[in-house]
């Protein structure tokens, strides 16, 4: 079994910065992809950013230039540095990982961390 534990959410003013992190633990052979999704009230969950095992990254257009995803491979941890935050960034942010366990790859989710951007 694999667990993803997020931390670092909270309340921040517009224009401010916040860093959230997600640590994976358990029976992990390798992590293929780690990423962040978010879900605002009344909206569908959407991809924010993801990082592939080779280091390439993808970002939603709405966060390009403001958010940076990074990963500590040795610690099985992914970070999301969020700068120039806007009220529309308010959402529950979920960590996601595609993990090879044994001979198969499986999708895992964290419990979510609330990010609120408000003055």
CSV table of N, CA and C in Angstrom, one decimal:
chain,number,residue,atom,x,y,z
A,1,UNK,N,0.8,-1.2,0.0
A,1,UNK,CA,0.0,0.0,0.0
A,1,UNK,C,0.9,1.2,0.0
A,2,UNK,N,0.4,2.3,-0.6
A,2,UNK,CA,1.1,3.5,-0.7
A,2,UNK,C,0.3,4.7,-0.1
A,3,UNK,N,0.9,5.5,0.7
A,3,UNK,CA,0.2,6.7,1.3
A,3,UNK,C,0.8,7.9,0.8
A,4,UNK,N,0.0,8.9,0.5
A,4,UNK,CA,0.4,10.3,0.1
A,4,UNK,C,-0.1,11.2,1.2
A,5,UNK,N,0.8,12.0,1.7
A,5,UNK,CA,0.5,12.9,2.8
A,5,UNK,C,0.9,14.3,2.4
A,6,UNK,N,-0.1,15.2,2.3
A,6,UNK,CA,0.1,16.6,1.9
A,6,UNK,C,0.3,17.4,3.1
A,7,UNK,N,1.0,18.5,2.9
A,7,UNK,CA,1.1,19.5,4.0
A,7,UNK,C,1.4,20.9,3.4
A,8,UNK,N,1.1,21.9,4.2
A,8,UNK,CA,1.5,23.3,3.7
A,8,UNK,C,0.4,24.2,3.3
A,9,UNK,N,-0.8,23.7,3.2
A,9,UNK,CA,-1.9,24.5,2.8
A,9,UNK,C,-2.2,25.6,3.8
A,10,UNK,N,-3.1,26.5,3.5
A,10,UNK,CA,-3.5,27.5,4.4
A,10,UNK,C,-4.1,28.7,3.7
A,11,UNK,N,-4.2,29.8,4.5
A,11,UNK,CA,-4.7,31.1,4.0
A,11,UNK,C,-3.6,32.1,3.7
A,12,UNK,N,-3.8,32.7,2.5
A,12,UNK,CA,-2.8,33.6,2.0
A,12,UNK,C,-3.5,34.7,1.3
A,13,UNK,N,-2.9,35.9,1.4
A,13,UNK,CA,-3.5,37.1,0.7
A,13,UNK,C,-3.2,37.0,-0.8
A,14,UNK,N,-4.0,37.7,-1.6
A,14,UNK,CA,-3.7,37.8,-3.0
A,14,UNK,C,-2.3,38.4,-3.3
A,15,UNK,N,-1.6,37.8,-4.2
A,15,UNK,CA,-0.3,38.2,-4.5
A,15,UNK,C,0.8,37.5,-3.7
A,16,UNK,N,0.3,36.8,-2.7
A,16,UNK,CA,1.3,36.1,-1.8
A,16,UNK,C,1.7,34.7,-2.4
A,17,UNK,N,2.5,34.1,-1.6
A,17,UNK,CA,3.1,32.8,-2.0
A,17,UNK,C,2.9,31.7,-0.9
A,18,UNK,N,2.9,30.5,-1.4
A,18,UNK,CA,2.7,29.3,-0.5
A,18,UNK,C,3.4,28.1,-1.2
A,19,UNK,N,3.9,27.3,-0.3
A,19,UNK,CA,4.5,26.0,-0.9
A,19,UNK,C,3.8,24.9,-0.2
A,20,UNK,N,3.3,23.9,-1.0
A,20,UNK,CA,2.7,22.7,-0.5
A,20,UNK,C,3.6,21.6,-0.9
A,21,UNK,N,3.5,20.5,0.0
A,21,UNK,CA,4.4,19.4,-0.3
A,21,UNK,C,3.6,18.1,-0.1
A,22,UNK,N,4.1,17.0,-0.7
A,22,UNK,CA,3.4,15.7,-0.6
A,22,UNK,C,4.5,14.6,-0.6
A,23,UNK,N,4.4,13.9,0.5
A,23,UNK,CA,5.4,12.8,0.7
A,23,UNK,C,4.7,11.4,0.5
A,24,UNK,N,5.3,10.6,-0.3
A,24,UNK,CA,4.8,9.3,-0.6
A,24,UNK,C,5.6,8.3,0.3
A,25,UNK,N,4.9,7.3,0.8
A,25,UNK,CA,5.5,6.2,1.6
A,25,UNK,C,4.8,4.9,1.3
A,26,UNK,N,5.5,3.8,1.7
A,26,UNK,CA,4.8,2.5,1.5
A,26,UNK,C,5.7,1.6,0.6
A,27,UNK,N,5.0,0.7,0.0
A,27,UNK,CA,5.7,-0.3,-0.8
A,27,UNK,C,5.9,0.3,-2.2
A,28,UNK,N,6.9,1.1,-2.4
A,28,UNK,CA,7.1,1.8,-3.6
A,28,UNK,C,8.3,1.2,-4.4
A,29,UNK,N,8.1,0.7,-5.6
A,29,UNK,CA,9.2,0.3,-6.4
A,29,UNK,C,9.8,1.5,-7.1
A,30,UNK,N,8.9,2.3,-7.7
A,30,UNK,CA,9.3,3.5,-8.4
A,30,UNK,C,8.1,4.4,-8.5
A,31,UNK,N,8.3,5.7,-8.6
A,31,UNK,CA,7.3,6.6,-8.9
A,31,UNK,C,7.4,7.2,-10.3
A,32,UNK,N,6.4,7.0,-11.1
A,32,UNK,CA,6.5,7.3,-12.5
A,32,UNK,C,6.1,8.8,-12.7
A,33,UNK,N,5.0,9.2,-12.1
A,33,UNK,CA,4.5,10.6,-12.2
A,33,UNK,C,4.1,11.0,-10.8
A,34,UNK,N,4.4,12.3,-10.5
A,34,UNK,CA,3.8,12.9,-9.3
A,34,UNK,C,3.2,14.2,-9.7
A,35,UNK,N,2.1,14.6,-9.2
A,35,UNK,CA,1.5,15.8,-9.6
A,35,UNK,C,0.5,16.4,-8.6
A,36,UNK,N,-0.1,17.5,-8.9
A,36,UNK,CA,-1.1,18.2,-8.1
A,36,UNK,C,-2.3,18.5,-9.0
A,37,UNK,N,-3.4,18.2,-8.4
A,37,UNK,CA,-4.7,18.6,-8.9
A,37,UNK,C,-5.4,19.5,-7.9
A,38,UNK,N,-6.4,20.2,-8.4
A,38,UNK,CA,-7.2,21.0,-7.4
A,38,UNK,C,-8.7,20.9,-7.8
A,39,UNK,N,-9.5,21.2,-6.8
A,39,UNK,CA,-10.9,21.2,-7.0
A,39,UNK,C,-11.5,22.3,-6.2
A,40,UNK,N,-12.1,23.2,-6.9
A,40,UNK,CA,-12.8,24.3,-6.2
A,40,UNK,C,-14.3,24.0,-6.0
A,41,UNK,N,-15.0,24.6,-5.1
A,41,UNK,CA,-16.4,24.3,-4.9
A,41,UNK,C,-17.2,24.4,-6.2
A,42,UNK,N,-18.0,23.4,-6.5
A,42,UNK,CA,-18.8,23.4,-7.6
A,42,UNK,C,-18.1,23.2,-9.0
A,43,UNK,N,-16.8,22.9,-8.9
A,43,UNK,CA,-16.1,22.7,-10.1
A,43,UNK,C,-15.5,21.3,-10.2
A,44,UNK,N,-15.1,20.9,-11.4
A,44,UNK,CA,-14.4,19.6,-11.5
A,44,UNK,C,-13.0,19.6,-11.1
A,45,UNK,N,-12.4,18.5,-10.7
A,45,UNK,CA,-11.0,18.4,-10.3
A,45,UNK,C,-10.2,18.7,-11.6
A,46,UNK,N,-9.2,19.5,-11.5
A,46,UNK,CA,-8.3,19.8,-12.7
A,46,UNK,C,-6.9,19.6,-12.4
A,47,UNK,N,-6.1,19.3,-13.4
A,47,UNK,CA,-4.7,19.1,-13.3
A,47,UNK,C,-4.1,20.5,-13.1
A,48,UNK,N,-3.2,20.7,-12.1
A,48,UNK,CA,-2.5,21.9,-11.9
A,48,UNK,C,-1.0,21.8,-12.5
A,49,UNK,N,-0.3,20.7,-12.1
A,49,UNK,CA,1.0,20.5,-12.6
A,49,UNK,C,1.4,19.1,-12.3
A,50,UNK,N,2.3,18.6,-13.1
A,50,UNK,CA,2.8,17.2,-12.8
A,50,UNK,C,4.3,17.1,-13.3
A,51,UNK,N,5.0,16.2,-12.7
A,51,UNK,CA,6.4,16.0,-13.1
A,51,UNK,C,6.6,14.5,-13.3
A,52,UNK,N,7.2,14.2,-14.5
A,52,UNK,CA,7.4,12.9,-14.9
A,52,UNK,C,8.8,12.4,-14.3
A,53,UNK,N,9.0,11.1,-14.3
A,53,UNK,CA,10.2,10.6,-13.7
A,53,UNK,C,11.4,11.1,-14.3
A,54,UNK,N,11.4,11.4,-15.6
A,54,UNK,CA,12.6,11.9,-16.2
A,54,UNK,C,12.9,13.4,-15.9
A,55,UNK,N,11.9,14.0,-15.3
A,55,UNK,CA,12.1,15.4,-14.9
A,55,UNK,C,11.2,16.4,-15.7
A,56,UNK,N,10.6,16.0,-16.8
A,56,UNK,CA,9.8,16.9,-17.5
A,56,UNK,C,8.5,17.3,-16.7
A,57,UNK,N,8.0,18.5,-17.0
A,57,UNK,CA,6.9,19.0,-16.3
A,57,UNK,C,5.8,19.5,-17.2
A,58,UNK,N,4.6,19.5,-16.7
A,58,UNK,CA,3.4,20.0,-17.4
A,58,UNK,C,2.7,20.9,-16.4
A,59,UNK,N,2.1,22.0,-16.9
A,59,UNK,CA,1.4,22.9,-16.1
A,59,UNK,C,0.0,23.3,-16.8
A,60,UNK,N,-1.0,23.6,-16.0
A,60,UNK,CA,-2.2,24.2,-16.5
A,60,UNK,C,-1.9,25.6,-17.0
A,61,UNK,N,-2.5,26.0,-18.1
A,61,UNK,CA,-2.3,27.4,-18.6
A,61,UNK,C,-2.5,28.4,-17.5
A,62,UNK,N,-3.4,28.2,-16.6
A,62,UNK,CA,-3.8,29.2,-15.7
A,62,UNK,C,-2.7,29.4,-14.6
A,63,UNK,N,-1.8,28.5,-14.5
A,63,UNK,CA,-0.7,28.7,-13.5
A,63,UNK,C,0.7,28.8,-14.0
A,64,UNK,N,0.8,28.7,-15.3
A,64,UNK,CA,2.1,28.9,-15.9
A,64,UNK,C,2.8,30.2,-15.6
A,65,UNK,N,4.0,30.1,-15.2
A,65,UNK,CA,4.7,31.4,-14.8
A,65,UNK,C,4.6,31.8,-13.4
A,66,UNK,N,3.6,31.1,-12.7
A,66,UNK,CA,3.4,31.5,-11.3
A,66,UNK,C,3.7,30.3,-10.4
A,67,UNK,N,3.4,29.1,-10.8
A,67,UNK,CA,3.6,27.9,-10.0
A,67,UNK,C,4.8,27.1,-10.5
A,68,UNK,N,5.5,26.5,-9.6
A,68,UNK,CA,6.6,25.6,-10.0
A,68,UNK,C,6.5,24.3,-9.3
A,69,UNK,N,6.6,23.2,-10.0
A,69,UNK,CA,6.6,21.9,-9.4
A,69,UNK,C,8.0,21.3,-9.4
A,70,UNK,N,8.3,20.7,-8.3
A,70,UNK,CA,9.7,20.1,-8.2
A,70,UNK,C,9.6,18.8,-7.4
A,71,UNK,N,10.6,18.0,-7.4
A,71,UNK,CA,10.5,16.7,-6.8
A,71,UNK,C,11.9,16.4,-6.1
A,72,UNK,N,11.8,15.8,-5.0
A,72,UNK,CA,13.0,15.2,-4.3
A,72,UNK,C,12.8,13.7,-4.5
A,73,UNK,N,13.6,13.1,-5.4
A,73,UNK,CA,13.4,11.7,-5.7
A,73,UNK,C,13.8,10.8,-4.6
A,74,UNK,N,14.9,11.2,-3.9
A,74,UNK,CA,15.3,10.3,-2.7
A,74,UNK,C,14.3,10.3,-1.6
A,75,UNK,N,13.5,11.4,-1.4
A,75,UNK,CA,12.6,11.4,-0.4
A,75,UNK,C,11.1,11.1,-0.8
A,76,UNK,N,11.0,10.8,-2.1
A,76,UNK,CA,9.6,10.5,-2.7
A,76,UNK,C,8.7,11.7,-2.4
A,77,UNK,N,9.2,12.9,-2.5
A,77,UNK,CA,8.4,14.0,-2.2
A,77,UNK,C,8.3,15.0,-3.4
A,78,UNK,N,7.1,15.6,-3.5
A,78,UNK,CA,6.9,16.5,-4.6
A,78,UNK,C,6.4,17.8,-3.9
A,79,UNK,N,6.9,18.9,-4.5
A,79,UNK,CA,6.5,20.3,-4.0
A,79,UNK,C,5.8,21.1,-5.0
A,80,UNK,N,5.0,22.0,-4.6
A,80,UNK,CA,4.4,23.0,-5.5
A,80,UNK,C,4.6,24.3,-4.9
A,81,UNK,N,5.5,25.1,-5.5
A,81,UNK,CA,5.7,26.5,-5.1
A,81,UNK,C,4.7,27.4,-5.9
A,82,UNK,N,3.9,28.1,-5.1
A,82,UNK,CA,2.8,28.9,-5.7
A,82,UNK,C,3.1,30.4,-5.4
A,83,UNK,N,3.3,31.1,-6.4
A,83,UNK,CA,3.6,32.6,-6.3
A,83,UNK,C,2.5,33.4,-7.0
A,84,UNK,N,2.4,34.6,-6.6
A,84,UNK,CA,1.4,35.5,-7.2
A,84,UNK,C,0.0,34.9,-7.2
A,85,UNK,N,-0.3,34.4,-6.0
A,85,UNK,CA,-1.6,33.7,-5.9
A,85,UNK,C,-2.8,34.7,-6.1
A,86,UNK,N,-3.8,34.1,-6.7
A,86,UNK,CA,-5.1,34.8,-7.0
A,86,UNK,C,-6.2,34.2,-6.3
A,87,UNK,N,-7.3,34.9,-6.0
A,87,UNK,CA,-8.5,34.3,-5.4
A,87,UNK,C,-9.0,33.1,-6.1
A,88,UNK,N,-8.8,33.1,-7.4
A,88,UNK,CA,-9.3,31.9,-8.2
A,88,UNK,C,-8.4,30.7,-8.0
A,89,UNK,N,-7.3,30.8,-7.3
A,89,UNK,CA,-6.5,29.6,-7.0
A,89,UNK,C,-7.0,28.9,-5.8
A,90,UNK,N,-8.0,29.5,-5.1
A,90,UNK,CA,-8.6,28.8,-3.9
A,90,UNK,C,-9.2,27.5,-4.3
A,91,UNK,N,-8.8,26.5,-3.6
A,91,UNK,CA,-9.3,25.1,-3.9
A,91,UNK,C,-8.7,24.1,-2.9
A,92,UNK,N,-9.2,22.9,-2.9
A,92,UNK,CA,-8.5,21.8,-2.3
A,92,UNK,C,-7.5,21.3,-3.3
A,93,UNK,N,-6.3,21.2,-2.8
A,93,UNK,CA,-5.2,20.7,-3.7
A,93,UNK,C,-4.9,19.2,-3.3
A,94,UNK,N,-5.0,18.4,-4.3
A,94,UNK,CA,-4.7,16.9,-4.1
A,94,UNK,C,-3.4,16.5,-4.8
A,95,UNK,N,-2.7,15.7,-4.0
A,95,UNK,CA,-1.5,15.1,-4.6
A,95,UNK,C,-1.9,13.8,-5.3
A,96,UNK,N,-1.2,13.5,-6.4
A,96,UNK,CA,-1.5,12.3,-7.1
A,96,UNK,C,-0.2,11.7,-7.5
A,97,UNK,N,-0.1,10.4,-7.5
A,97,UNK,CA,1.1,9.7,-7.9
A,97,UNK,C,0.8,8.4,-8.7
A,98,UNK,N,1.5,8.2,-9.7
A,98,UNK,CA,1.4,6.9,-10.5
A,98,UNK,C,2.6,6.1,-10.0
A,99,UNK,N,2.4,5.0,-9.3
A,99,UNK,CA,3.4,4.3,-8.6
A,99,UNK,C,3.5,2.9,-9.0
A,100,UNK,N,4.7,2.4,-9.3
A,100,UNK,CA,4.9,1.0,-9.6
A,100,UNK,C,5.1,0.3,-8.3
A,101,UNK,N,4.2,-0.7,-8.1
A,101,UNK,CA,4.2,-1.5,-6.9
A,101,UNK,C,4.2,-2.9,-7.4
A,102,UNK,N,5.3,-3.7,-7.1
A,102,UNK,CA,5.4,-5.0,-7.7
A,102,UNK,C,5.6,-4.9,-9.2
A,103,UNK,N,4.7,-5.6,-9.9
A,103,UNK,CA,4.8,-5.6,-11.4
A,103,UNK,C,3.8,-4.7,-12.0
A,104,UNK,N,3.0,-4.0,-11.3
A,104,UNK,CA,2.0,-3.1,-11.8
A,104,UNK,C,2.1,-1.7,-11.4
A,105,UNK,N,1.5,-0.7,-12.1
A,105,UNK,CA,1.5,0.7,-11.8
A,105,UNK,C,0.1,1.1,-11.4
A,106,UNK,N,0.0,1.8,-10.3
A,106,UNK,CA,-1.3,2.2,-9.8
A,106,UNK,C,-1.3,3.7,-9.4
A,107,UNK,N,-2.5,4.2,-9.4
A,107,UNK,CA,-2.8,5.6,-9.2
A,107,UNK,C,-3.2,5.8,-7.7
A,108,UNK,N,-2.5,6.7,-7.0
A,108,UNK,CA,-2.8,7.0,-5.6
A,108,UNK,C,-3.1,8.5,-5.4
A,109,UNK,N,-3.9,8.8,-4.4
A,109,UNK,CA,-4.3,10.2,-4.1
A,109,UNK,C,-4.1,10.5,-2.7
A,110,UNK,N,-3.7,11.7,-2.4
A,110,UNK,CA,-3.7,12.2,-1.0
A,110,UNK,C,-5.0,12.6,-0.6
A,111,UNK,N,-5.1,13.1,0.7
A,111,UNK,CA,-6.4,13.4,1.3
A,111,UNK,C,-6.8,14.9,0.9
A,112,UNK,N,-5.9,15.6,0.4
A,112,UNK,CA,-6.1,17.0,0.0
A,112,UNK,C,-5.7,18.0,1.1
A,113,UNK,N,-5.3,19.2,0.6
A,113,UNK,CA,-5.0,20.3,1.5
A,113,UNK,C,-5.6,21.6,1.0
A,114,UNK,N,-6.3,22.3,1.9
A,114,UNK,CA,-7.0,23.5,1.5
A,114,UNK,C,-6.1,24.7,1.3
A,115,UNK,N,-6.2,25.3,0.2
A,115,UNK,CA,-5.5,26.6,-0.1
A,115,UNK,C,-6.6,27.7,-0.3
A,116,UNK,N,-6.5,28.7,0.5
A,116,UNK,CA,-7.5,29.8,0.4
A,116,UNK,C,-6.7,31.1,0.1
A,117,UNK,N,-7.1,31.8,-0.9
A,117,UNK,CA,-6.5,33.1,-1.3
A,117,UNK,C,-7.5,34.1,-1.1
A,118,UNK,N,-7.3,34.9,-0.1
A,118,UNK,CA,-8.3,35.9,0.3
A,118,UNK,C,-7.7,37.0,1.1
A,119,UNK,N,-8.2,38.2,0.9
A,119,UNK,CA,-7.8,39.4,1.8
A,119,UNK,C,-8.7,39.5,3.0
